[in-house]
């Protein structure tokens, strides 16, 4: 029994020494973890600062780009609401008739359906200058209507103020701006669209509509990536959505 007790005591001492070594290793690992945790926290803070700096640089480049090369502004036209004109000419007109006229003016028949236009069609959005504008409600039918007329009309086109030229130029500039913004913001666009898509040859109605849908999808994707207020966006308002994206009021621009 004495010999067995002695052996047990020796084993207990070995286990005790081993436990001490494990405890020292544990404390060493804990110190290392705390050190690494402090380093990760420091690097995370530096990375966040670099992200903020990068976002500010992107924001500066975008605002410079849209103020010097691609300025986007809202152009108001001097159109009066027909409800107001009618009410002035006919004092006996009921309020329901006035409201119906106002409601009718806020809708647009586009691609076989009625589309609500909150801006009443009295504004357009310009890009690179007030002479290159797009309809606010997204109705680009003037372009493919002009293309259809060109197919049936022979001879050179001498009409320099054709709205189809304006639409084509505005969409071309918008495409260039969107592709440039995707590079600055490092955001991959969901649809591939070349800068020359809307210039050069006249597009058919199908190809034109398909290209416009691609452009609108890319603009919305950029807006979503920069956390633009969803209440401001409309899937058909090409330049207006782009204007909200590059606005100085967009808090997360450059993220």
CSV table of C-alpha atoms in Angstrom, one decimal:
chain,number,residue,atom,x,y,z
A,1,UNK,CA,0.0,0.0,0.0
A,2,UNK,CA,2.8,2.4,0.8
A,3,UNK,CA,4.5,1.7,-2.6
A,4,UNK,CA,1.1,2.2,-4.3
A,5,UNK,CA,0.6,5.5,-2.5
A,6,UNK,CA,4.0,6.6,-3.5
A,7,UNK,CA,3.4,5.9,-7.2
A,8,UNK,CA,0.1,7.8,-7.0
A,9,UNK,CA,1.8,10.8,-5.5
A,10,UNK,CA,4.4,10.8,-8.2
A,11,UNK,CA,1.7,10.6,-10.9
A,12,UNK,CA,-0.1,13.4,-9.2
A,13,UNK,CA,3.0,15.6,-9.2
A,14,UNK,CA,3.5,14.9,-12.9
A,15,UNK,CA,-0.1,15.9,-13.6
A,16,UNK,CA,0.3,19.0,-11.5
A,17,UNK,CA,3.4,20.0,-13.4
A,18,UNK,CA,1.7,19.3,-16.7
A,19,UNK,CA,-1.3,21.3,-15.6
A,20,UNK,CA,1.0,24.2,-14.7
A,21,UNK,CA,2.5,24.1,-18.2
A,22,UNK,CA,-0.9,24.0,-19.8
A,23,UNK,CA,-2.0,27.0,-17.7
A,24,UNK,CA,1.1,28.9,-18.8
A,25,UNK,CA,0.3,28.1,-22.4
A,26,UNK,CA,-3.3,29.2,-21.9
A,27,UNK,CA,-2.3,32.5,-20.4
A,28,UNK,CA,0.2,33.0,-23.3
A,29,UNK,CA,-2.5,32.3,-25.9
A,30,UNK,CA,-4.9,34.6,-24.1
A,31,UNK,CA,-2.2,37.4,-24.1
A,32,UNK,CA,-1.6,36.7,-27.8
A,33,UNK,CA,-5.4,36.8,-28.6
A,34,UNK,CA,-5.7,40.1,-26.7
A,35,UNK,CA,-2.8,41.5,-28.7
A,36,UNK,CA,-4.2,40.3,-32.0
A,37,UNK,CA,-7.6,41.6,-31.0
A,38,UNK,CA,-6.1,45.1,-30.4
A,39,UNK,CA,-4.3,44.8,-33.7
A,40,UNK,CA,-7.5,43.8,-35.6
A,41,UNK,CA,-9.4,46.6,-34.0
A,42,UNK,CA,-6.7,49.1,-35.0
A,43,UNK,CA,-6.6,47.8,-38.5
A,44,UNK,CA,-10.4,47.8,-38.7
A,45,UNK,CA,-10.4,51.5,-37.7
A,46,UNK,CA,-7.7,52.3,-40.2
A,47,UNK,CA,-9.6,50.4,-42.9
A,48,UNK,CA,-12.8,52.3,-42.1
A,49,UNK,CA,-10.9,55.6,-42.3
A,50,UNK,CA,-9.5,54.5,-45.7
A,51,UNK,CA,-13.0,53.6,-46.9
A,52,UNK,CA,-14.2,57.0,-45.8
A,53,UNK,CA,-11.3,58.7,-47.5
A,54,UNK,CA,-11.9,56.7,-50.7
A,55,UNK,CA,-15.6,57.5,-50.6
A,56,UNK,CA,-14.8,61.2,-50.3
A,57,UNK,CA,-12.4,61.0,-53.2
A,58,UNK,CA,-15.0,59.2,-55.3
A,59,UNK,CA,-17.6,61.7,-54.3
A,60,UNK,CA,-15.3,64.6,-55.3
A,61,UNK,CA,-14.5,63.0,-58.7
A,62,UNK,CA,-18.2,62.4,-59.3
A,63,UNK,CA,-19.3,65.9,-58.4
A,64,UNK,CA,-16.5,67.3,-60.5
A,65,UNK,CA,-17.5,65.1,-63.4
A,66,UNK,CA,-21.2,66.0,-63.2
A,67,UNK,CA,-20.5,69.7,-62.8
A,68,UNK,CA,-17.9,70.2,-65.6
A,69,UNK,CA,-18.6,67.5,-68.2
A,70,UNK,CA,-22.0,66.0,-67.5
A,71,UNK,CA,-24.1,68.6,-65.7
A,72,UNK,CA,-27.7,67.3,-65.1
A,73,UNK,CA,-30.4,69.9,-64.4
A,74,UNK,CA,-34.1,70.2,-64.4
A,75,UNK,CA,-35.6,72.3,-67.1
A,76,UNK,CA,-39.1,73.7,-66.5
A,77,UNK,CA,-41.3,74.6,-69.4
A,78,UNK,CA,-43.8,77.5,-69.3
A,79,UNK,CA,-46.9,75.3,-69.6
A,80,UNK,CA,-50.1,76.0,-67.6
A,81,UNK,CA,-52.4,73.4,-66.3
A,82,UNK,CA,-55.5,73.2,-68.6
A,83,UNK,CA,-57.6,72.8,-65.5
A,84,UNK,CA,-56.5,76.3,-64.4
A,85,UNK,CA,-57.1,77.8,-67.8
A,86,UNK,CA,-60.5,76.3,-68.2
A,87,UNK,CA,-61.6,77.3,-64.7
A,88,UNK,CA,-60.6,80.9,-65.5
A,89,UNK,CA,-62.6,80.9,-68.7
A,90,UNK,CA,-65.7,79.1,-67.2
A,91,UNK,CA,-66.6,80.3,-63.8
A,92,UNK,CA,-69.4,77.7,-63.6
A,93,UNK,CA,-67.1,74.7,-63.9
A,94,UNK,CA,-67.5,72.3,-61.0
A,95,UNK,CA,-64.6,71.4,-58.8
A,96,UNK,CA,-64.9,67.7,-59.8
A,97,UNK,CA,-64.3,68.6,-63.5
A,98,UNK,CA,-61.2,70.6,-62.5
A,99,UNK,CA,-59.9,67.7,-60.5
A,100,UNK,CA,-60.6,65.2,-63.3
A,101,UNK,CA,-58.7,67.4,-65.8
A,102,UNK,CA,-55.7,67.7,-63.4
A,103,UNK,CA,-55.7,64.0,-62.9
A,104,UNK,CA,-55.9,63.4,-66.6
A,105,UNK,CA,-52.8,65.6,-67.1
A,106,UNK,CA,-50.9,63.6,-64.5
A,107,UNK,CA,-51.2,60.4,-66.6
A,108,UNK,CA,-49.4,59.5,-69.8
A,109,UNK,CA,-50.3,56.7,-72.3
A,110,UNK,CA,-47.0,54.9,-72.7
A,111,UNK,CA,-46.4,51.5,-74.4
A,112,UNK,CA,-50.0,50.4,-74.3
A,113,UNK,CA,-50.8,51.4,-70.7
A,114,UNK,CA,-51.5,54.5,-68.6
A,115,UNK,CA,-48.5,55.7,-66.5
A,116,UNK,CA,-48.8,58.1,-63.7
A,117,UNK,CA,-46.5,61.1,-64.1
A,118,UNK,CA,-46.1,63.0,-60.8
A,119,UNK,CA,-44.3,65.9,-62.4
A,120,UNK,CA,-47.3,66.6,-64.7
A,121,UNK,CA,-45.1,66.6,-67.8
A,122,UNK,CA,-44.1,70.2,-67.3
A,123,UNK,CA,-40.4,69.5,-66.8
A,124,UNK,CA,-37.6,67.8,-68.6
A,125,UNK,CA,-34.1,66.8,-67.5
A,126,UNK,CA,-31.1,68.1,-69.4
A,127,UNK,CA,-27.6,66.7,-69.6
A,128,UNK,CA,-24.4,68.5,-70.8
A,129,UNK,CA,-26.5,71.6,-71.5
A,130,UNK,CA,-30.1,72.9,-71.6
A,131,UNK,CA,-30.5,72.1,-75.3
A,132,UNK,CA,-30.1,68.3,-74.7
A,133,UNK,CA,-33.1,67.1,-72.7
A,134,UNK,CA,-35.2,64.0,-72.1
A,135,UNK,CA,-38.9,63.9,-71.4
A,136,UNK,CA,-39.5,63.6,-67.7
A,137,UNK,CA,-42.1,60.9,-68.0
A,138,UNK,CA,-39.8,58.5,-70.0
A,139,UNK,CA,-41.8,58.7,-73.2
A,140,UNK,CA,-39.3,58.4,-76.0
A,141,UNK,CA,-41.8,57.6,-78.7
A,142,UNK,CA,-40.6,60.6,-80.8
A,143,UNK,CA,-37.4,58.7,-81.6
A,144,UNK,CA,-38.8,55.5,-83.1
A,145,UNK,CA,-41.7,57.5,-84.7
A,146,UNK,CA,-39.0,59.5,-86.5
A,147,UNK,CA,-37.2,56.3,-87.5
A,148,UNK,CA,-40.4,54.9,-89.0
A,149,UNK,CA,-40.9,58.2,-90.9
A,150,UNK,CA,-37.3,58.0,-92.2
A,151,UNK,CA,-38.0,54.6,-93.7
A,152,UNK,CA,-40.9,55.9,-95.8
A,153,UNK,CA,-39.4,59.3,-96.6
A,154,UNK,CA,-36.7,59.6,-99.2
A,155,UNK,CA,-34.0,62.2,-99.4
A,156,UNK,CA,-31.7,63.9,-96.9
A,157,UNK,CA,-32.9,64.9,-93.5
A,158,UNK,CA,-32.7,68.7,-93.1
A,159,UNK,CA,-34.6,69.0,-89.8
A,160,UNK,CA,-31.9,69.8,-87.3
A,161,UNK,CA,-34.2,70.5,-84.4
A,162,UNK,CA,-35.8,67.0,-84.5
A,163,UNK,CA,-36.6,65.8,-81.0
A,164,UNK,CA,-35.2,62.4,-82.0
A,165,UNK,CA,-31.7,63.8,-82.3
A,166,UNK,CA,-32.1,65.3,-78.8
A,167,UNK,CA,-33.3,62.0,-77.3
A,168,UNK,CA,-30.5,60.1,-79.0
A,169,UNK,CA,-27.8,62.5,-77.8
A,170,UNK,CA,-29.1,62.6,-74.2
A,171,UNK,CA,-29.3,58.8,-74.0
A,172,UNK,CA,-25.8,58.6,-75.4
A,173,UNK,CA,-24.4,61.0,-72.8
A,174,UNK,CA,-26.3,59.2,-70.1
A,175,UNK,CA,-24.8,55.9,-71.1
A,176,UNK,CA,-21.3,57.4,-71.1
A,177,UNK,CA,-21.9,58.9,-67.6
A,178,UNK,CA,-23.2,55.6,-66.2
A,179,UNK,CA,-20.3,53.6,-67.5
A,180,UNK,CA,-17.9,56.1,-66.1
A,181,UNK,CA,-19.7,56.1,-62.7
A,182,UNK,CA,-19.4,52.3,-62.5
A,183,UNK,CA,-15.7,52.6,-62.9
A,184,UNK,CA,-15.3,55.3,-60.2
A,185,UNK,CA,-17.6,53.6,-57.8
A,186,UNK,CA,-16.2,50.1,-58.6
A,187,UNK,CA,-19.7,48.7,-59.1
A,188,UNK,CA,-20.3,46.1,-61.8
A,189,UNK,CA,-23.3,46.9,-63.9
A,190,UNK,CA,-26.0,44.2,-64.5
A,191,UNK,CA,-26.4,45.1,-68.2
A,192,UNK,CA,-23.7,45.6,-70.8
A,193,UNK,CA,-24.3,48.7,-72.8
A,194,UNK,CA,-21.8,50.4,-75.1
A,195,UNK,CA,-21.3,54.1,-75.2
A,196,UNK,CA,-22.1,54.3,-78.9
A,197,UNK,CA,-25.4,52.3,-78.5
A,198,UNK,CA,-27.6,55.3,-79.1
A,199,UNK,CA,-25.5,57.1,-81.8
A,200,UNK,CA,-24.7,56.1,-85.3
A,201,UNK,CA,-27.3,54.0,-87.1
A,202,UNK,CA,-31.0,54.5,-86.4
A,203,UNK,CA,-32.3,51.8,-84.0
A,204,UNK,CA,-35.6,50.0,-84.5
A,205,UNK,CA,-38.3,50.3,-81.9
A,206,UNK,CA,-37.5,47.0,-80.4
A,207,UNK,CA,-33.7,47.6,-80.2
A,208,UNK,CA,-34.2,51.1,-78.9
A,209,UNK,CA,-36.7,50.1,-76.2
A,210,UNK,CA,-34.4,47.2,-75.2
A,211,UNK,CA,-31.4,49.5,-74.9
A,212,UNK,CA,-33.3,52.1,-72.9
A,213,UNK,CA,-34.4,49.3,-70.5
A,214,UNK,CA,-30.8,48.3,-70.1
A,215,UNK,CA,-29.8,51.8,-69.3
A,216,UNK,CA,-32.6,52.3,-66.8
A,217,UNK,CA,-31.6,49.0,-65.1
A,218,UNK,CA,-28.0,50.1,-64.8
A,219,UNK,CA,-29.0,53.5,-63.4
A,220,UNK,CA,-31.3,51.9,-60.8
A,221,UNK,CA,-28.5,49.4,-59.8
A,222,UNK,CA,-26.1,52.3,-59.2
A,223,UNK,CA,-28.8,54.1,-57.2
A,224,UNK,CA,-29.4,51.0,-55.0
A,225,UNK,CA,-25.7,50.5,-54.4
A,226,UNK,CA,-25.4,54.1,-53.2
A,227,UNK,CA,-28.5,53.9,-51.0
A,228,UNK,CA,-30.5,56.5,-52.9
A,229,UNK,CA,-34.0,57.1,-51.3
A,230,UNK,CA,-36.3,54.6,-53.0
A,231,UNK,CA,-39.2,57.0,-52.8
A,232,UNK,CA,-37.5,59.3,-55.3
A,233,UNK,CA,-36.8,56.7,-58.0
A,234,UNK,CA,-39.0,55.7,-60.9
A,235,UNK,CA,-38.1,52.9,-63.3
A,236,UNK,CA,-38.9,55.1,-66.4
A,237,UNK,CA,-37.3,58.4,-65.3
A,238,UNK,CA,-33.8,57.9,-66.8
A,239,UNK,CA,-32.1,61.2,-66.2
A,240,UNK,CA,-34.1,62.1,-63.1
A,241,UNK,CA,-32.9,58.9,-61.4
A,242,UNK,CA,-29.4,59.8,-62.5
A,243,UNK,CA,-29.8,63.3,-61.2
A,244,UNK,CA,-30.8,61.9,-57.7
A,245,UNK,CA,-27.8,59.6,-57.8
A,246,UNK,CA,-25.1,62.3,-58.4
A,247,UNK,CA,-26.8,64.9,-56.3
A,248,UNK,CA,-24.6,66.5,-53.5
A,249,UNK,CA,-27.5,65.7,-51.2
A,250,UNK,CA,-26.9,61.9,-51.6
A,251,UNK,CA,-25.3,61.1,-48.3
A,252,UNK,CA,-23.9,57.7,-49.2
A,253,UNK,CA,-22.5,58.7,-52.6
A,254,UNK,CA,-19.1,57.1,-53.0
A,255,UNK,CA,-19.6,54.2,-50.6
